[in-house]
CSV table of C-alpha atoms and ligand atoms in Angstrom, one decimal:
chain,number,residue,atom,x,y,z
A,824,MET,CA,0.0,0.0,0.0
A,825,ASN,CA,1.3,3.4,-0.9
A,826,GLU,CA,0.6,5.3,2.4
A,827,ARG,CA,1.4,8.6,0.8
A,828,LYS,CA,-1.4,8.3,-1.7
A,829,ASN,CA,-3.8,7.5,1.1
A,830,THR,CA,-3.2,10.6,3.1
A,831,LYS,CA,-5.0,13.9,3.0
A,832,LEU,CA,-2.6,15.4,5.6
A,833,ILE,CA,0.4,16.7,3.6
A,834,ASP,CA,1.4,20.2,4.5
A,835,ARG,CA,2.7,23.1,2.5
A,836,HIS,CA,6.3,21.9,3.1
A,837,ASP,CA,5.5,18.4,1.8
A,838,ARG,CA,5.5,16.9,5.2
A,839,ARG,CA,3.2,13.9,5.6
A,840,LEU,CA,1.5,14.2,9.0
A,841,ASN,CA,0.6,10.7,10.0
A,842,TYR,CA,1.4,10.8,13.7
A,843,LEU,CA,-1.1,12.0,16.4
A,844,ARG,CA,0.0,12.3,20.0
A,845,ILE,CA,-2.9,12.4,22.4
A,846,SER,CA,-2.8,13.7,25.9
A,847,VAL,CA,-5.6,12.0,27.8
A,848,THR,CA,-5.2,14.0,31.0
A,849,ASP,CA,-3.3,17.1,32.3
A,850,ARG,CA,-3.1,15.4,35.7
A,851,CYS,CA,0.1,13.8,36.9
A,852,ASN,CA,1.2,12.0,40.0
A,853,LEU,CA,4.7,13.5,39.8
A,854,ARG,CA,5.8,17.1,39.8
A,855,CYS,CA,9.0,17.1,37.8
A,856,THR,CA,10.8,20.4,38.4
A,857,TYR,CA,11.4,21.0,34.7
A,858,CYS,CA,7.9,20.1,33.5
A,859,VAL,CA,5.4,21.2,36.1
A,860,PRO,CA,5.2,25.0,36.8
A,861,PRO,CA,6.2,26.4,40.2
A,862,ASP,CA,2.7,27.6,41.1
A,863,ARG,CA,0.2,24.8,41.0
A,864,ILE,CA,-2.1,25.3,38.0
A,865,PRO,CA,-5.5,24.0,38.7
A,866,TRP,CA,-6.3,20.7,37.0
A,867,LEU,CA,-8.8,20.8,34.3
A,868,SER,CA,-12.3,19.8,35.5
A,869,HIS,CA,-14.0,16.6,34.4
A,870,ALA,CA,-16.1,18.6,32.0
A,871,GLU,CA,-13.2,20.3,30.4
A,872,ILE,CA,-11.3,17.2,29.4
A,873,LEU,CA,-12.3,15.2,26.3
A,874,ARG,CA,-14.4,12.2,27.0
A,875,TYR,CA,-12.9,8.9,25.7
A,876,GLU,CA,-15.7,8.6,23.1
A,877,GLU,CA,-14.8,12.1,21.9
A,878,ILE,CA,-11.1,11.2,21.5
A,879,LEU,CA,-12.0,7.9,19.7
A,880,ARG,CA,-14.2,9.9,17.3
A,881,ILE,CA,-11.4,12.3,16.6
A,882,VAL,CA,-9.0,9.4,16.1
A,883,ARG,CA,-11.3,7.7,13.6
A,884,VAL,CA,-11.6,11.0,11.6
A,885,GLY,CA,-7.8,11.4,11.7
A,886,VAL,CA,-7.2,7.8,10.6
A,887,ASP,CA,-9.5,8.4,7.6
A,888,LEU,CA,-7.3,11.3,6.7
A,889,GLY,CA,-4.1,9.4,6.9
A,890,ILE,CA,-3.1,9.2,10.6
A,891,THR,CA,-1.5,5.7,11.2
A,892,LYS,CA,0.5,6.2,14.3
A,893,ILE,CA,-0.8,7.2,17.8
A,894,ARG,CA,0.9,7.9,21.0
A,895,VAL,CA,-1.0,8.2,24.3
A,896,THR,CA,0.5,10.5,26.8
A,897,GLY,CA,-0.5,13.0,29.5
A,898,GLY,CA,0.0,14.4,32.2
A,899,GLU,CA,0.3,10.8,33.3
A,900,PRO,CA,-2.0,8.7,31.2
A,901,LEU,CA,-2.1,5.8,33.7
A,902,VAL,CA,-3.8,8.1,36.4
A,903,ARG,CA,-6.9,8.5,34.2
A,904,LYS,CA,-9.7,6.1,35.1
A,905,GLY,CA,-10.6,3.8,32.3
A,906,VAL,CA,-7.4,4.3,30.3
A,907,ILE,CA,-6.8,0.6,29.8
A,908,GLU,CA,-10.2,0.1,28.3
A,909,PHE,CA,-9.6,3.2,26.2
A,910,LEU,CA,-6.3,1.7,24.9
A,911,GLU,CA,-8.2,-1.4,24.0
A,912,SER,CA,-10.8,0.6,22.0
A,913,LEU,CA,-8.0,2.5,20.3
A,914,SER,CA,-6.3,-0.7,19.2
A,915,GLU,CA,-9.5,-1.9,17.6
A,916,ILE,CA,-9.6,1.1,15.2
A,917,PRO,CA,-8.6,-0.3,11.7
A,918,GLY,CA,-5.8,1.7,10.1
A,919,ILE,CA,-3.6,2.3,13.1
A,920,SER,CA,-0.3,0.6,12.5
A,921,GLU,CA,1.4,1.7,15.6
A,922,LEU,CA,0.0,2.5,19.1
A,923,THR,CA,2.4,3.6,21.8
A,924,LEU,CA,2.3,4.9,25.3
A,925,THR,CA,4.5,7.4,27.3
A,926,THR,CA,4.4,7.0,31.1
A,927,ASN,CA,6.4,7.8,34.1
A,928,GLY,CA,6.2,4.1,35.0
A,929,VAL,CA,4.8,4.5,38.6
A,930,TYR,CA,1.7,2.6,37.8
A,931,LEU,CA,3.2,0.3,35.2
A,932,GLU,CA,3.7,-2.8,37.3
A,933,GLU,CA,0.0,-3.3,37.9
A,934,HIS,CA,-1.1,-2.4,34.3
A,935,ALA,CA,1.7,-3.8,32.1
A,936,GLU,CA,0.0,-7.0,31.3
A,937,ARG,CA,-3.3,-5.4,30.2
A,938,ILE,CA,-1.5,-2.7,28.3
A,939,ARG,CA,0.4,-5.3,26.4
A,940,ALA,CA,-2.7,-7.4,25.8
A,941,ALA,CA,-4.4,-4.2,24.4
A,942,GLY,CA,-1.9,-4.4,21.5
A,943,ILE,CA,0.7,-1.9,22.6
A,944,ARG,CA,4.2,-3.1,21.8
A,945,ARG,CA,6.4,-0.1,22.4
A,946,LEU,CA,6.7,1.9,25.6
A,947,ASN,CA,8.4,5.1,26.5
A,948,ILE,CA,9.2,5.4,30.2
A,949,SER,CA,10.5,8.7,31.6
A,950,LEU,CA,13.4,8.4,34.1
A,951,ASP,CA,15.8,11.2,34.7
A,952,THR,CA,18.1,9.7,37.3
A,953,LEU,CA,19.3,6.4,38.5
A,954,ARG,CA,19.5,7.6,42.1
A,955,PRO,CA,16.5,7.2,44.4
A,956,GLU,CA,17.2,10.3,46.5
A,957,LYS,CA,17.6,12.5,43.5
A,958,PHE,CA,14.5,11.0,41.9
A,959,ALA,CA,12.5,12.2,44.9
A,960,ARG,CA,14.0,15.7,44.6
A,961,ILE,CA,13.3,15.9,40.9
A,962,THR,CA,9.8,14.5,40.9
A,963,GLY,CA,8.6,15.3,44.4
A,964,SER,CA,7.8,11.6,45.1
A,965,ASP,CA,9.9,8.9,46.6
A,966,VAL,CA,8.8,6.2,44.1
A,967,TYR,CA,12.0,5.3,42.3
A,968,ASP,CA,11.7,1.6,43.1
A,969,ARG,CA,8.1,1.5,41.7
A,970,VAL,CA,9.4,2.9,38.4
A,971,TRP,CA,12.0,0.2,38.2
A,972,GLN,CA,9.5,-2.5,39.1
A,973,GLY,CA,7.4,-1.0,36.3
A,974,ILE,CA,10.3,-1.3,33.9
A,975,GLU,CA,11.0,-4.9,34.9
A,976,SER,CA,7.3,-5.8,34.4
A,977,ALA,CA,7.5,-4.2,31.0
A,978,VAL,CA,10.4,-6.4,30.2
A,979,GLN,CA,8.6,-9.5,31.4
A,980,GLN,CA,5.6,-8.6,29.2
A,981,GLY,CA,7.8,-8.4,26.2
A,982,PHE,CA,7.5,-4.7,25.3
A,983,ASP,CA,10.0,-4.0,22.6
A,984,PRO,CA,11.6,-1.6,22.5
A,985,ILE,CA,11.4,-0.1,26.0
A,986,LYS,CA,12.7,3.5,25.6
A,987,ILE,CA,13.9,5.3,28.6
A,988,ASN,CA,13.5,9.1,28.2
A,989,VAL,CA,16.0,11.2,30.0
A,990,VAL,CA,15.7,14.9,29.9
A,991,ALA,CA,19.3,16.1,30.1
A,992,LEU,CA,19.8,19.0,32.5
A,993,ARG,CA,23.0,20.5,33.6
A,994,GLY,CA,23.4,20.3,37.4
A,995,MET,CA,20.6,17.8,37.6
A,996,ASN,CA,21.7,14.6,35.8
A,997,ASP,CA,24.8,15.5,33.8
A,998,ASP,CA,26.8,13.4,36.2
A,999,GLU,CA,24.8,10.3,35.2
A,1000,LEU,CA,25.1,10.4,31.4
A,1001,VAL,CA,27.6,7.7,31.4
A,1002,ASP,CA,25.6,5.5,33.9
A,1003,PHE,CA,22.5,5.8,31.7
A,1004,SER,CA,24.5,5.0,28.6
A,1005,ARG,CA,26.1,2.0,30.3
A,1006,LEU,CA,22.7,0.5,30.8
A,1007,THR,CA,22.5,-0.1,27.1
A,1008,LEU,CA,25.7,-2.3,27.3
A,1009,ARG,CA,23.8,-4.8,29.5
A,1010,TYR,CA,20.1,-4.4,28.6
A,1011,PRO,CA,18.1,-4.0,25.4
A,1012,TYR,CA,16.8,-0.5,26.6
A,1013,HIS,CA,16.8,2.4,24.2
A,1014,VAL,CA,18.0,5.3,26.3
A,1015,ARG,CA,17.0,8.6,24.8
A,1016,PHE,CA,18.6,11.8,25.8
A,1017,ILE,CA,16.3,14.7,25.2
A,1018,GLU,CA,17.4,18.4,25.2
A,1019,HIS,CA,15.4,20.4,27.7
A,1020,MET,CA,12.9,22.7,26.0
A,1021,PRO,CA,12.5,25.9,27.8
A,1022,ILE,CA,8.7,26.3,27.4
A,1023,GLY,CA,6.0,27.3,29.8
A,1024,LYS,CA,6.9,28.3,33.3
A,1025,SER,CA,9.6,26.1,34.6
A,1026,ARG,CA,11.3,25.7,37.9
A,1027,VAL,CA,14.6,25.0,36.2
A,1028,THR,CA,16.8,27.2,34.1
A,1029,ALA,CA,19.7,25.1,32.8
A,1030,THR,CA,22.4,27.6,31.7
A,1031,PRO,CA,24.2,26.9,29.6
A,1032,PRO,CA,21.8,24.2,28.3
A,1033,LEU,CA,23.2,20.7,28.0
A,1034,LEU,CA,23.1,20.0,24.3
A,1035,VAL,CA,23.6,16.8,22.4
A,1036,PRO,CA,27.1,17.5,21.1
A,1037,GLU,CA,28.3,17.8,24.7
A,1038,ILE,CA,26.3,14.7,25.8
A,1039,LYS,CA,28.0,12.7,23.0
A,1040,ALA,CA,31.4,13.9,24.1
A,1041,ARG,CA,30.7,13.0,27.7
A,1042,ILE,CA,29.7,9.4,27.0
A,1043,ARG,CA,32.5,8.9,24.4
A,1044,PRO,CA,34.8,7.1,26.9
A,1045,LEU,CA,32.4,4.2,26.8
A,1046,GLY,CA,33.2,3.5,23.2
A,1047,GLU,CA,32.4,4.7,19.7
A,1048,LEU,CA,28.7,5.4,18.9
A,1049,LEU,CA,27.8,3.4,15.9
A,1050,PRO,CA,24.9,4.8,13.9
A,1051,VAL,CA,21.8,2.6,13.7
A,1052,GLU,CA,20.0,2.7,10.4
A,1053,LYS,CA,16.8,4.8,10.7
A,1054,ASN,CA,13.5,3.5,9.5
A,1055,ALA,CA,10.7,5.7,8.1
A,1056,ASP,CA,8.8,5.8,11.4
A,1057,ASP,CA,11.7,6.7,13.7
A,1058,GLY,CA,10.8,10.3,14.1
A,1059,PRO,CA,13.4,12.9,15.2
A,1060,ALA,CA,15.8,10.7,17.3
A,1061,GLU,CA,19.3,10.1,16.0
A,1062,ARG,CA,20.0,6.5,17.0
A,1063,PHE,CA,23.3,4.8,17.9
A,1064,ARG,CA,24.7,1.8,19.7
A,1065,PHE,CA,28.0,0.8,21.3
A,1066,LYS,CA,29.7,-2.1,19.6
A,1067,GLY,CA,28.0,-5.4,20.7
A,1068,ALA,CA,25.5,-3.6,22.9
A,1069,PRO,CA,22.0,-5.0,23.2
A,1070,GLY,CA,20.5,-1.5,23.8
A,1071,GLU,CA,20.6,1.8,21.9
A,1072,ILE,CA,21.3,5.4,22.6
A,1073,GLY,CA,19.1,8.0,21.0
A,1074,PHE,CA,19.4,11.8,21.0
A,1075,ILE,CA,16.6,14.3,20.5
A,1076,SER,CA,18.2,17.6,19.6
A,1077,ALA,CA,15.2,19.9,19.9
A,1078,LEU,CA,17.4,23.0,20.3
A,1079,SER,CA,20.8,22.2,18.8
A,1080,HIS,CA,19.5,20.7,15.6
A,1081,HIS,CA,16.0,21.5,14.6
A,1082,PHE,CA,14.2,18.5,13.1
A,1083,CYS,CA,11.2,20.5,11.9
A,1084,SER,CA,11.7,19.6,8.3
A,1085,SER,CA,10.9,16.0,9.0
A,1086,CYS,CA,8.2,16.6,11.7
A,1087,ASN,CA,5.2,14.3,11.1
A,1088,ARG,CA,3.2,15.2,14.2
A,1089,LEU,CA,0.0,16.7,15.3
A,1090,ARG,CA,-1.0,16.8,19.0
A,1091,LEU,CA,-4.4,16.6,20.7
A,1092,THR,CA,-4.4,18.2,24.2
A,1093,ALA,CA,-6.5,16.8,27.1
A,1094,SER,CA,-8.8,19.8,26.6
A,1095,GLY,CA,-9.5,19.0,23.0
A,1096,GLN,CA,-7.2,21.4,21.2
A,1097,LEU,CA,-5.5,20.3,18.0
A,1098,ARG,CA,-1.9,21.6,17.9
A,1099,PRO,CA,0.1,21.6,14.7
A,1100,CYS,CA,3.4,22.3,16.5
A,1101,LEU,CA,4.6,21.5,20.1
A,1102,LEU,CA,6.5,24.7,20.1
A,1103,SER,CA,3.8,27.1,19.0
A,1104,ASP,CA,0.7,28.1,21.0
A,1105,ARG,CA,-1.5,28.0,17.8
A,1106,GLN,CA,-4.2,25.5,18.3
A,1107,LEU,CA,-7.7,24.7,17.1
A,1108,ASP,CA,-10.6,23.9,19.3
A,1109,LEU,CA,-12.1,20.5,18.4
A,1110,LYS,CA,-13.9,20.1,21.7
A,1111,ALA,CA,-16.0,23.2,21.2
A,1112,LEU,CA,-16.9,22.2,17.7
A,1113,MET,CA,-17.9,18.7,18.7
A,1114,ARG,CA,-19.9,19.8,21.6
A,1115,ALA,CA,-21.7,22.2,19.4
A,1116,GLY,CA,-22.8,19.2,17.3
A,1117,CYS,CA,-20.5,19.3,14.3
A,1118,ASP,CA,-20.3,16.4,11.9
A,1119,ASP,CA,-17.2,14.4,11.0
A,1120,ARG,CA,-16.7,16.3,7.8
A,1121,GLN,CA,-16.3,19.5,9.8
A,1122,LEU,CA,-13.9,17.7,12.1
A,1123,ALA,CA,-11.9,16.6,9.1
A,1124,GLN,CA,-11.8,20.2,7.9
A,1125,ILE,CA,-10.2,21.3,11.2
A,1126,PHE,CA,-7.5,18.6,10.8
A,1127,GLN,CA,-6.8,20.0,7.4
A,1128,GLN,CA,-6.7,23.6,8.7
A,1129,ALA,CA,-4.2,22.5,11.3
A,1130,VAL,CA,-2.1,20.9,8.6
A,1131,ARG,CA,-2.3,24.2,6.6
A,1132,ASN,CA,-1.2,26.1,9.8
A,1133,LYS,CA,1.7,23.9,10.7
A,1134,PRO,CA,4.7,26.2,11.0
A,1135,SER,CA,7.6,25.4,8.8
A,1136,ASP,CA,10.0,25.7,11.7
A,1137,HIS,CA,10.0,26.5,15.4
A,1138,ASN,CA,11.9,29.5,16.7
A,1139,LEU,CA,13.0,28.0,20.0
A,1140,ALA,CA,16.6,29.1,20.3
A,1141,VAL,CA,19.2,27.8,22.6
A,1142,ASN,CA,19.4,31.0,24.6
A,1143,ASP,CA,15.9,32.3,24.1
A,1144,PRO,CA,13.1,30.9,26.2
A,1145,THR,CA,10.3,31.8,23.8
A,1146,GLY,CA,6.7,32.7,23.9
A,1147,VAL,CA,5.4,29.2,24.3
A,1148,SER,CA,3.1,29.6,27.3
A,1149,CYS,CA,1.5,26.2,27.4
A,1150,GLN,CA,3.1,23.8,29.8
A,1151,MET,CA,4.6,20.5,28.6
A,1152,SER,CA,2.6,18.8,31.3
A,1153,SER,CA,-0.6,19.8,29.6
A,1154,ILE,CA,0.5,19.2,26.0
A,1155,GLY,CA,2.0,15.8,26.6
A,1156,GLY,CA,5.5,16.2,25.2
B,644,SAM,N1,3.8,11.5,32.4
B,644,SAM,C1,4.3,10.9,31.3
B,644,SAM,C2,5.8,10.8,31.4
B,644,SAM,O1,6.4,11.2,32.4
B,644,SAM,O2,6.5,10.2,30.5
B,644,SAM,C3,4.0,11.5,30.0
B,644,SAM,C4,3.9,13.0,29.9
B,644,SAM,S1,5.5,13.8,29.9
B,644,SAM,C5,5.0,15.5,29.7
B,644,SAM,C6,6.2,13.4,28.4
B,644,SAM,C7,7.7,13.6,28.2
B,644,SAM,O3,8.0,15.0,28.2
B,644,SAM,C8,8.5,13.0,29.4
B,644,SAM,O4,9.6,12.2,28.8
B,644,SAM,C9,9.2,14.3,30.0
B,644,SAM,O5,10.4,14.0,30.5
B,644,SAM,C10,9.2,15.2,28.8
B,644,SAM,N2,9.4,16.6,29.1
B,644,SAM,C11,8.6,17.3,30.0
B,644,SAM,N3,9.0,18.6,30.0
B,644,SAM,C12,10.0,18.7,29.1
B,644,SAM,C13,10.8,19.8,28.7
B,644,SAM,N4,10.6,21.0,29.2
B,644,SAM,N5,11.7,19.6,27.8
B,644,SAM,C14,11.9,18.3,27.2
B,644,SAM,N6,11.2,17.3,27.6
B,644,SAM,C15,10.2,17.4,28.5
C-alpha cells in the first residue's frame, strides 16, 4: 500500500502528517521540576477534558485522513480512570499501524499485562536519574523503586523496544550520562537523551543548556557510537549503539539541531485542542466544535486547517526561552 497516496494530511512543506499524540489528561502523579510549573495550576475539570468517546471519534476521523501512528501521553496517562479500556478501544480502530504509550512508570507494574494485551508493543518510560534520593528531589515523590518495578514488568511482558526518556539537564543529571549509557551495554533498553525545551513556566533554568554534542562527548569514553539505520517511522531521534551492545542510545536535539523539516506530528491536548506544533501556541478547538454538534466532515476540515497552519520551523533558540506559554505537562510532550 502506498501510504502517501492515502493521506490527505500533507502540508505546504510536503511533510506527511501521520502521527497523532494524544494527551488523555493534564493530571500527573509526579511534579518534575522541569515540567510542572512552580505555582500549582488547577487541573482541568472533568467537563473540560475530552471524554474517551470524543477522543475515539477524533482518532477515527484522523485515521480516515491518513493518521497511522498514535501515542497516548499526558499528564500521566495511567492516572486517568478507564485508560486501559480506552487503549483497548483505540487498538481496535482499523488503520492504526502503531500504538504507543508514554508513562512515568509509577503505575506500570499493575497495568503492564493489560497494556500489552491491548496491543501496545512499544513503551516510553521517563526516568531522569538512577539515584533514588535524586529521583525524589526531581519528581517530588519517593517512588523510584516502583518505576524500576514497572520497567521490569514491561520487560517481562515483552514490550519492545522499551525506551527510557532522559531529559538532560546541567546540574541535575549530567553526572549520570555515562551511567545511563552504560545500561545499554547490558540491557536492550533504548536510552534517549532529550534536550530540555524551555517552554511554559519552569522551575529550572539550565544555563548553559546541556546539548547533544556535549552529551555525546561526555559518553565517548564508553566507546564509539555506531549509527543505527533509521526507518521511516523513527521520528526525530538520532540512533546509535555501542559495539556489541543489546541496547541503543538516542538523541533528541530539539534545540541544537531542529528537526522540523521531518516533523510528522499533530497533537491533541487533554482539553481537545489540536496543535500543529509542540512549540507554538497556535491550536484549534475540536472540543467546542464537537460539543456544538458538528459532523465528522467538519472535524476533518479542522484537521486540514491544522495541517495548513503547521509552522515550517519552530523558533525556540538555545538562549531564548520563547513565547510558548503552554506547559509541557498539559500538551504531553
Ligand atoms: N507522564 C508521562 C511521562 O512522564 O512520561 C507523559 C507526559 S511527559 C510531559 C512526556 C515527556 O515529556 C517526558 O519524557 C518528559 O520527561 C518530557 N518533558 C517534559 N518537560 C520537558 C521539557 N521542558 N523539555 C523536554 N522534555 C520534557
